[in-house]
mmCIF file of C-alpha atoms in Angstrom:
data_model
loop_
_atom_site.group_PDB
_atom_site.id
_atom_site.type_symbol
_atom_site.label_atom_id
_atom_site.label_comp_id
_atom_site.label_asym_id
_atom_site.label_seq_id
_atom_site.Cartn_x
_atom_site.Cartn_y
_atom_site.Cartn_z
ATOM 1 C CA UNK T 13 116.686 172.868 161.263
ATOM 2 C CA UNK T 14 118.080 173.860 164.858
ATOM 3 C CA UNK T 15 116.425 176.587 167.133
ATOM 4 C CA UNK T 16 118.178 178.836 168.833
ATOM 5 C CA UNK T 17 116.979 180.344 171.866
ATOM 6 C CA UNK T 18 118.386 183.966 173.002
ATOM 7 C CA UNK T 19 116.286 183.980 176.004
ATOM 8 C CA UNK T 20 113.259 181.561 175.844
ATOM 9 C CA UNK T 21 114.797 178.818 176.684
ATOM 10 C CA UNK T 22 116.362 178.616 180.176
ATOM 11 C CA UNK T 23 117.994 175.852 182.286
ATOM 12 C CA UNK T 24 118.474 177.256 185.860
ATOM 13 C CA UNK T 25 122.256 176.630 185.427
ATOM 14 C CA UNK T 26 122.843 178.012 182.719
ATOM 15 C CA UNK T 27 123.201 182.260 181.717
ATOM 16 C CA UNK T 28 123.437 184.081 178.508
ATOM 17 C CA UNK T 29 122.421 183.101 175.385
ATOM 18 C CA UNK T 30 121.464 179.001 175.179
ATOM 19 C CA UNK T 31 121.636 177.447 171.546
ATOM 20 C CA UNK T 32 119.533 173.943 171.627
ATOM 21 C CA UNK T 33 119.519 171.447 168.468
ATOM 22 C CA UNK T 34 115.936 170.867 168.099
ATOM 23 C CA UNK T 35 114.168 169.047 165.041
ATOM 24 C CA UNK T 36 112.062 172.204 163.256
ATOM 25 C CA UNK T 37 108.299 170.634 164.352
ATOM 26 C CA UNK T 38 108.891 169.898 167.907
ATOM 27 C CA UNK T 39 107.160 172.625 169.751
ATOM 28 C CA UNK T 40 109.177 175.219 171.557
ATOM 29 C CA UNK T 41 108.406 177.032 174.527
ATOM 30 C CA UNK T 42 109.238 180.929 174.099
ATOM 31 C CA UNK T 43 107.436 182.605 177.112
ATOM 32 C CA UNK T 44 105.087 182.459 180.039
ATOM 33 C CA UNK T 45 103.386 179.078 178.666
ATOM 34 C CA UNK T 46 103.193 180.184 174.670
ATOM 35 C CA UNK T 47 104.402 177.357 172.160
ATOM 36 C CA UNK T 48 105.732 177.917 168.594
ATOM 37 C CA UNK T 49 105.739 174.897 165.980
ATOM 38 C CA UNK T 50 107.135 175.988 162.711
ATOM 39 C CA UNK T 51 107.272 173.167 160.054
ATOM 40 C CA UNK T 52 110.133 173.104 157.346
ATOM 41 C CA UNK T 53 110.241 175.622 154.887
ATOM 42 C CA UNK T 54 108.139 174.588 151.206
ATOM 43 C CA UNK T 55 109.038 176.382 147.935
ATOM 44 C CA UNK T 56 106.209 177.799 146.733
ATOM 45 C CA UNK T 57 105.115 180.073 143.311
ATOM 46 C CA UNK T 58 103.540 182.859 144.115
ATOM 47 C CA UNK T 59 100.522 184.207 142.275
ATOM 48 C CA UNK T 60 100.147 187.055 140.499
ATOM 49 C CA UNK T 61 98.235 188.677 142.967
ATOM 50 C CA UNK T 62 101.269 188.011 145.492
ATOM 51 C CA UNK T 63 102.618 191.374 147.585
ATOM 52 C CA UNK T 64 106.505 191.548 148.741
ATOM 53 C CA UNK T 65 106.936 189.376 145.756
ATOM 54 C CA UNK T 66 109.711 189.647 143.037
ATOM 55 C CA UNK T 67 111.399 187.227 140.678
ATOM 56 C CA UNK T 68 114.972 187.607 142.042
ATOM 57 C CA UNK T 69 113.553 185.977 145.638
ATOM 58 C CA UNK T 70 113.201 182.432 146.174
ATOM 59 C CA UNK T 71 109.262 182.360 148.148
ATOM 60 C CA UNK T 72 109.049 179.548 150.585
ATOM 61 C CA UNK T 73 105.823 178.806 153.129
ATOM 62 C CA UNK T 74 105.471 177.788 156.298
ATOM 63 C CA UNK T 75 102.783 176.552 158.761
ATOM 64 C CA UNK T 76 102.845 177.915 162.269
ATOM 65 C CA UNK T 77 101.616 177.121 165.151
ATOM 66 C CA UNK T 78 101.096 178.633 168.513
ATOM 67 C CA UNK T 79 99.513 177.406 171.717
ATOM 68 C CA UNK T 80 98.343 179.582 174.711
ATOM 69 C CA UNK T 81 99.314 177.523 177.330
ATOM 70 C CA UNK T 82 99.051 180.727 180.339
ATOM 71 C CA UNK T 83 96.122 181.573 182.210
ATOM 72 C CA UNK T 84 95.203 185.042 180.043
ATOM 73 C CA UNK T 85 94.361 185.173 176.447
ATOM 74 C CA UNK T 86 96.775 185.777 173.568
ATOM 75 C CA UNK T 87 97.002 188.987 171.498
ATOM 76 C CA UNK T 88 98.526 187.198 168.450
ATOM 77 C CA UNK T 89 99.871 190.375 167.230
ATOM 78 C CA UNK T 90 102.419 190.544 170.211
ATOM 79 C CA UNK T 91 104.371 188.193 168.614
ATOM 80 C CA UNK T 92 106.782 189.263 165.772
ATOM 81 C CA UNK T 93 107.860 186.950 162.470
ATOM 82 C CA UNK T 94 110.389 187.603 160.646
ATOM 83 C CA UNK T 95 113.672 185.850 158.450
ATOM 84 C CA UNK T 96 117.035 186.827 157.092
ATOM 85 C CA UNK T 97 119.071 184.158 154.277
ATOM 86 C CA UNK T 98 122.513 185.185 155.076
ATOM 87 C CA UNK T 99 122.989 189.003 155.551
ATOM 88 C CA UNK T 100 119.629 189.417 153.563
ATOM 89 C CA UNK T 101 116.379 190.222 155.292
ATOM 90 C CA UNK T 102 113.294 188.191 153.620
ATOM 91 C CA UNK T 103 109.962 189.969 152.970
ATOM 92 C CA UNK T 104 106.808 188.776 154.224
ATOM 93 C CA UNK T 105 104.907 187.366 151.401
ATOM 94 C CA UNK T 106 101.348 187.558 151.023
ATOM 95 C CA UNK T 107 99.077 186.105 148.430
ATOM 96 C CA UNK T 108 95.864 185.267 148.597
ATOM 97 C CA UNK T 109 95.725 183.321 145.460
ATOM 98 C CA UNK T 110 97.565 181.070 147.528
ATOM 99 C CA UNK T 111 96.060 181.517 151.206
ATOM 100 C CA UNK T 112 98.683 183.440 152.547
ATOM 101 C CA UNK T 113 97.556 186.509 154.242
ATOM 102 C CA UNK T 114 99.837 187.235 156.654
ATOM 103 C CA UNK T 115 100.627 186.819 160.425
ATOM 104 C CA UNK T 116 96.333 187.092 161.816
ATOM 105 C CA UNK T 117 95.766 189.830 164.342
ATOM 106 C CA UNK T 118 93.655 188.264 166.373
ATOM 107 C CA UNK T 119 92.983 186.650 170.612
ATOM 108 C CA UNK T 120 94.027 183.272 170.791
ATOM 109 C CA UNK T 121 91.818 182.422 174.109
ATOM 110 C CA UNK T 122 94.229 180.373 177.399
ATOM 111 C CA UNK T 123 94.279 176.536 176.345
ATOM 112 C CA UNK T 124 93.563 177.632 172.642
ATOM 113 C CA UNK T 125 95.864 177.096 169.582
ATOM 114 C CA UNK T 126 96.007 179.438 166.284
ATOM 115 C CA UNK T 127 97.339 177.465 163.189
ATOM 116 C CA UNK T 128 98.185 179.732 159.959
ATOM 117 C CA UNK T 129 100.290 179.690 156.652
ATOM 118 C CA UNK T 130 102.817 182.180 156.417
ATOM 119 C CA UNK T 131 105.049 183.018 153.597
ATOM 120 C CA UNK T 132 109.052 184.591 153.023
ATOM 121 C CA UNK T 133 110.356 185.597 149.704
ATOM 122 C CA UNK T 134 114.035 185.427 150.295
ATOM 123 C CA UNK T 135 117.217 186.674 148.175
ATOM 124 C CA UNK T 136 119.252 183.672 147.599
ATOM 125 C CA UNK T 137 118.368 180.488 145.988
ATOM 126 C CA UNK T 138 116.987 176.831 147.319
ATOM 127 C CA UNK T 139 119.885 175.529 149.721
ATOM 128 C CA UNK T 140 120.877 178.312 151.468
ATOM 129 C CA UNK T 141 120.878 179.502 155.247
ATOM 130 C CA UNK T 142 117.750 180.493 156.364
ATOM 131 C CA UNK T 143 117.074 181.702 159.984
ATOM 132 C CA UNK T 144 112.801 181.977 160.827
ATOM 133 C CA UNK T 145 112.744 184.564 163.653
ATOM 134 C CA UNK T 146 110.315 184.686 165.939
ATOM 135 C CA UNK T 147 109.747 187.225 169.037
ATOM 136 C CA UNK T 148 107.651 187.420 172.330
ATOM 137 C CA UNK T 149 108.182 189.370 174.969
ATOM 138 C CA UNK T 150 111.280 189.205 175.903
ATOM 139 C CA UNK T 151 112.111 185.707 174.382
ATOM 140 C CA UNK T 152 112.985 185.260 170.894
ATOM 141 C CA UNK T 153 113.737 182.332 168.974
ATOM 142 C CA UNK T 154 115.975 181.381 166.096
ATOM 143 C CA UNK T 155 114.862 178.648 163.570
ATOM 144 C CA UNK T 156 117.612 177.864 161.428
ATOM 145 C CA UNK T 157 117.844 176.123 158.420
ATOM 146 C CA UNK T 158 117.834 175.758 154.126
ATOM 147 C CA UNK T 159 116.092 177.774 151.586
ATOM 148 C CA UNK T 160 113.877 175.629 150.171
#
């Protein structure tokens, strides 16, 4: 897994878009003192009860993290998930038979860290490209890697 930073990532000497080769669970700064720690993608069945869900996608789980390193507290839902395999946008999966419910909405106090599962169902099949978006003000970061 590599991230790729479009504009979280800065080195004074360095302009436009920066790509860094980063192992997936090192933490990543994105923007004014918030971390991101997204652990490698885990094929998972969904449950019956599972939303976004259909056989022809391949579902795969994640566990993210984010720290509020800044001074003010967090609104969690300023930051945007999302993934695409190939030219394919994955759907948000969520399934409480397995814990997934989503990205929380909630504040995520200065020094304080929010941990949650989060789920993709993806068109393509274990193996293939997968790129875990995430957005924050005006830094966004890539998260490349395989279907699992």
């Amino acid at each position: 897994f590599f991230f790729q930073a479009e504009d979280g990532i800065r080195d004074i000497g360095v302009t436009g878009v920066q790509t860094c080769a980063l192992p997936i669970c090192e933490t990543t700064k994105i923007d004014s003192g918030v971390e991101v720690t997204v652990t490698p993608p885990e094929n998972f069945i969904p449950s019956k009860d599972a939303t976004n869900y259909t056989s022809e996608l391949t579902a795969n789980k994640f566990t993210v993290t984010i720290m509020n390193g800044s001074t003010e507290d967090l609104d969690s839902s300023a930051i945007v998930f999302s993934a695409d395999s190939g030219v394919n946008t994955c759907m948000e999966i969520t399934d409480s038979g397995n814990g997934l419910n989503g990205a929380p909405v909630e504040i995520v106090p200065a020094g304080k860290t929010l941990t949650f599962p989060y789920a993709t169902g993806c068109v393509g099949k274990p193996g293939d490209d997968l790129v875990f978006k995430v957005w924050f003000s005006a830094a966004k970061v890539n998260i490349e890697g395989k279907l699992a």
